[in-house]
XYZ file of C-alpha atoms in Angstrom:
273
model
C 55.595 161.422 48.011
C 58.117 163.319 50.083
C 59.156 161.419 53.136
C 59.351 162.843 56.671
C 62.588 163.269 58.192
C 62.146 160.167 59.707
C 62.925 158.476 56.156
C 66.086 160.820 55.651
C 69.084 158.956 56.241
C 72.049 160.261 57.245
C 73.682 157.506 59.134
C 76.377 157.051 56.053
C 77.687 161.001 57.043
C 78.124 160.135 60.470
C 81.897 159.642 60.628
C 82.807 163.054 58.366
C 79.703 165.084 59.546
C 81.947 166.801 62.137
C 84.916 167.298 60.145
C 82.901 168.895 56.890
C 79.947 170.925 58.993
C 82.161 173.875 58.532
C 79.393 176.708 58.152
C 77.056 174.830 60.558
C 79.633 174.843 63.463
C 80.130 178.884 62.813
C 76.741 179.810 62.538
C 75.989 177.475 65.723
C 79.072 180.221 67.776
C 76.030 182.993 66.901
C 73.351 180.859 67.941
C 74.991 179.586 71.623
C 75.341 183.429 71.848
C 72.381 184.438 71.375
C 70.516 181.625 73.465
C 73.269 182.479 76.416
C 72.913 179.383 78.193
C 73.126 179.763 82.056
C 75.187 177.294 84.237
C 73.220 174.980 85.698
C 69.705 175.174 82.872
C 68.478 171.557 81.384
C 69.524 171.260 77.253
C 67.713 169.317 74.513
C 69.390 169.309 71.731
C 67.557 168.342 68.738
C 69.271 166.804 65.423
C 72.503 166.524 67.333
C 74.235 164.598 64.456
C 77.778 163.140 65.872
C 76.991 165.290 69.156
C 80.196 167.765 68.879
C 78.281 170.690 69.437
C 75.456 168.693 72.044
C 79.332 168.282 74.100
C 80.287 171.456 73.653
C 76.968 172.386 75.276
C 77.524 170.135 78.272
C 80.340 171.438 78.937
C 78.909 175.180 79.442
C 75.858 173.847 81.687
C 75.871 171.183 84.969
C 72.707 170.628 83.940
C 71.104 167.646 82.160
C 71.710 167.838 78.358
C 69.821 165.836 75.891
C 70.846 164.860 72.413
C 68.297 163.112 70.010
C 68.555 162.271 66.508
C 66.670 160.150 63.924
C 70.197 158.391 62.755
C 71.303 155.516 64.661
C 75.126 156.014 62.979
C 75.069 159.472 64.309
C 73.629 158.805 68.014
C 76.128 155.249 67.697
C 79.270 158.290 66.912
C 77.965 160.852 69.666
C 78.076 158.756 72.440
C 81.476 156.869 71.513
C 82.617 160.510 71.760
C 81.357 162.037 74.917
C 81.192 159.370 77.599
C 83.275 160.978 79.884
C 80.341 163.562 80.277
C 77.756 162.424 83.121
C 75.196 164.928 82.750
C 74.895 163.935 78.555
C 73.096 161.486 77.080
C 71.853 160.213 73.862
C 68.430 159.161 72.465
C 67.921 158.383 68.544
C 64.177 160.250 68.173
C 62.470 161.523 65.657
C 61.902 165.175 65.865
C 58.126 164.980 64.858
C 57.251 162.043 67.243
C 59.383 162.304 70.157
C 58.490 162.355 73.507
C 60.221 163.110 76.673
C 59.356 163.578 80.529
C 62.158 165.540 81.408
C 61.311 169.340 81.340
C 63.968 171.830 79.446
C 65.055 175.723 80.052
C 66.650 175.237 76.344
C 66.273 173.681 73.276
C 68.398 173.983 70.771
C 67.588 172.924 67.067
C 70.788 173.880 65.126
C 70.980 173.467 61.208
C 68.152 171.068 61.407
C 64.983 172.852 60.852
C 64.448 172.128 57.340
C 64.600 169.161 57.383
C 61.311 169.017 58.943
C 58.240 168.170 56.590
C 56.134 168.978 59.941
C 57.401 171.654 61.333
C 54.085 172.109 63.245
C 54.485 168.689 64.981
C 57.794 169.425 65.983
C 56.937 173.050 67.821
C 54.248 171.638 69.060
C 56.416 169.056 70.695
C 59.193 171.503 71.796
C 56.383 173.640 73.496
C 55.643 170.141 75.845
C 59.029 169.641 77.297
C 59.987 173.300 77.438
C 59.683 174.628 81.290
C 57.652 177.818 81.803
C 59.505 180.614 80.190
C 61.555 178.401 78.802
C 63.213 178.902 75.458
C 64.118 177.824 71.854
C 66.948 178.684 69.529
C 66.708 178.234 65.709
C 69.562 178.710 63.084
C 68.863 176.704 59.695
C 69.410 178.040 55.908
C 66.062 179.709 54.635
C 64.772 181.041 51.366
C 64.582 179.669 48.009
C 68.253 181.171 47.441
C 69.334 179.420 50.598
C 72.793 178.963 49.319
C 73.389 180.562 45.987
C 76.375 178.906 44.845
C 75.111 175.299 45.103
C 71.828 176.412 43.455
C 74.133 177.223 40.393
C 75.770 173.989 40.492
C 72.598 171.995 40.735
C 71.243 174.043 37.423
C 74.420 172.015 35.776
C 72.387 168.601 36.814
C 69.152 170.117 35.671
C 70.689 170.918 32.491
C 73.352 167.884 31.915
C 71.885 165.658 29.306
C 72.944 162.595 31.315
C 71.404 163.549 34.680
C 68.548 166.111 33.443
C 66.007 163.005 32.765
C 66.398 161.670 36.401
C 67.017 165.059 38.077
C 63.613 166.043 36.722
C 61.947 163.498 39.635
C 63.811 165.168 42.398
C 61.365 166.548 44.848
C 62.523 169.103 47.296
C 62.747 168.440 51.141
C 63.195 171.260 52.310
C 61.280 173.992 53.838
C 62.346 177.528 53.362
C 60.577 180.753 54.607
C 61.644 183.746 52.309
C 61.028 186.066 55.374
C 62.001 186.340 59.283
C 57.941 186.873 60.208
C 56.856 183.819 58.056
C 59.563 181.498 60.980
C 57.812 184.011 63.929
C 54.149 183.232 62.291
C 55.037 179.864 62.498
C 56.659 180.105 66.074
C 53.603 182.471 67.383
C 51.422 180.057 66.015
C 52.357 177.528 68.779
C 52.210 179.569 71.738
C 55.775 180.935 71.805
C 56.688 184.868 71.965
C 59.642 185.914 69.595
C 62.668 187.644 71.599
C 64.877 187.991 68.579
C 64.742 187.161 64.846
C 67.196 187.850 61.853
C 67.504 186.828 58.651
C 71.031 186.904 57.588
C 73.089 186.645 54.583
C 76.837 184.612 55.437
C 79.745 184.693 53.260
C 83.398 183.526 53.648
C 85.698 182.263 51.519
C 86.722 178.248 51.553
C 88.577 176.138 49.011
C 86.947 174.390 46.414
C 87.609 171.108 48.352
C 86.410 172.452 51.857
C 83.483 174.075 49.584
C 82.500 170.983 48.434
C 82.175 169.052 51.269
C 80.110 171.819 52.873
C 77.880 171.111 50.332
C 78.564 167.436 51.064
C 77.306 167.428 54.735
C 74.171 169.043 54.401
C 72.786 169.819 50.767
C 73.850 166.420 49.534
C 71.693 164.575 51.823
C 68.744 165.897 50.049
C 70.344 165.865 46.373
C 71.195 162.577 46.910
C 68.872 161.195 48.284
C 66.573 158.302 47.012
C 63.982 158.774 49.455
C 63.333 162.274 47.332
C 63.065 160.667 43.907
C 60.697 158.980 41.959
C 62.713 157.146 40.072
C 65.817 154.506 41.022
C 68.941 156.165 41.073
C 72.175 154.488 39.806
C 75.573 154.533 40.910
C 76.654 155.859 37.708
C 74.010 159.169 38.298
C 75.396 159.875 42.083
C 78.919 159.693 40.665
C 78.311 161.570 37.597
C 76.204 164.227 39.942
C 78.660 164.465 42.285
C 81.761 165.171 39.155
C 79.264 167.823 37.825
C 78.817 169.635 41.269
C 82.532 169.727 42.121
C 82.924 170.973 38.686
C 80.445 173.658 38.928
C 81.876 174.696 42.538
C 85.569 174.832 41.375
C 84.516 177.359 38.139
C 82.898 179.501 40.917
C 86.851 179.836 42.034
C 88.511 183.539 42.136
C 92.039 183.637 40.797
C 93.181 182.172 44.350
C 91.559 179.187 44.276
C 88.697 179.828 46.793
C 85.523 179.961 46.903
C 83.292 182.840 48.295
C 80.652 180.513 49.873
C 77.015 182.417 50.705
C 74.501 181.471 52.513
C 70.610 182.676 53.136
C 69.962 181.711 57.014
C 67.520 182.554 59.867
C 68.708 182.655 63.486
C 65.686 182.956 66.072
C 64.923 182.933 69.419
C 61.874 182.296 71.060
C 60.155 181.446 74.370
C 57.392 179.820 75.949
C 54.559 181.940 77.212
């Protein structure tokens, strides 16, 4: 059975998160644009990982800001980080099950949302602690082609004699939308109006190293992951999957060296009614 994000652990990434999260620090620059956060308006900021962008956040707004995130390593590295920030602080929370009394103009969910296996408990929960008119800014991959370059290097597992057997009880995490108005169904479902929604396709052009560990602070965590198999994985699999998947990234490799990295991902904005 697939495991809520609860069970997802990511407390080993902690230390490199904010180093590799190359992509999910750019696409965040279009999402803090978008959501335009005013001086003095309350932040929660939820899946805040090592908190380098919850900071960055604090230091834009007087206001209180709010980090939460279901890995103790991660909440343990964000506030080692930012403690000479008094209106930030640090909670490790679950995204479906938290609960808050503080009341937010912003929250800001930021490479995070599919993750969630409850996506309804977590909007639900975002509505609660949002002030009236308040609002909420989404950026996360989407769509079954959500990155199409490590979807070619995972059909090299699929197909690898030695990891095809085990590969073959990997179940899939993730939620992706194909389309923008499946994320504002979703959204309108819960009682929030959409003020802006695009689904965009990203490309630049990274090294086969910085490639990799892209793929290394986010897709990993899933691919990786025992909570998503059925079966026990063995040191010898992650380190043969993880040869294979460098492999397959460095053949994707123009004459140059690099790697033109693409990605599938929804940016949203939406507020309370």
């Amino acid at each position: 059975m697939i495991k809520t994000m609860s069970k997802v652990n990511f407390n080993s990434k902690a230390f490199t998160y904010a180093d590799n999260a190359l992509v999910q620090k750019s696409a965040f620059e279009v999402l803090l644009n978008l959501l335009s956060i005013q001086p003095e308006e309350d932040v929660l900021d939820i899946g805040c990982g090592p908190g380098h962008i919850t900071k960055k956040i604090a230091q834009i707004t007087t206001g209180t800001v709010q980090g939460i995130d279901v890995s103790q390593g991660m909440i343990e590295q964000a506030v080692s980080s930012s403690k000479e920030l008094p209106n930030l602080k640090y909670s490790v929370m679950d995204a479906e099950s938290f609960e808050l009394n503080t009341k937010y103009d912003v929250i800001v969910c930021n490479s995070c949302f599919q993750w969630f296996q409850k996506p309804e408990q977590v909007l639900m929960r975002c509505f609660n602690v949002l002030k009236e008119g308040g609002r909420i800014g989404v950026q996360a991959p989407a769509t079954q082609s959500y990155c199409p370059n490590f979807i070619s290097a995972i059909e090299k597992i699929r197909m690898h004699p030695y990891t095809r057997e085990v590969f073959s009880h990997f179940k899939s995490p993730w939620l992706f939308f194909d389309s923008k108005e499946e994320y504002e169904r979703l959204f309108m479902n819960y009682g929030f109006d959409i003020i802006y929604s695009e689904l965009r396709e990203e490309s630049n052009l990274f090294s086969v190293e910085q490639a990799y560990k892209i793929y290394q602070s986010g897709a990993e965590n899933g691919y990786l992951n025992q909570s998503f198999y059925t079966v026990t994985l063995t040191d010898d699999y992650i380190s043969v999957f993880r040869k294979l998947v460098k492999e397959a990234i460095k053949e994707q490799a123009d004459s140059s060296g690099m790697v033109n990295l693409k990605f599938e991902r929804i940016y949203l904005i939406a507020k309370k009614q």
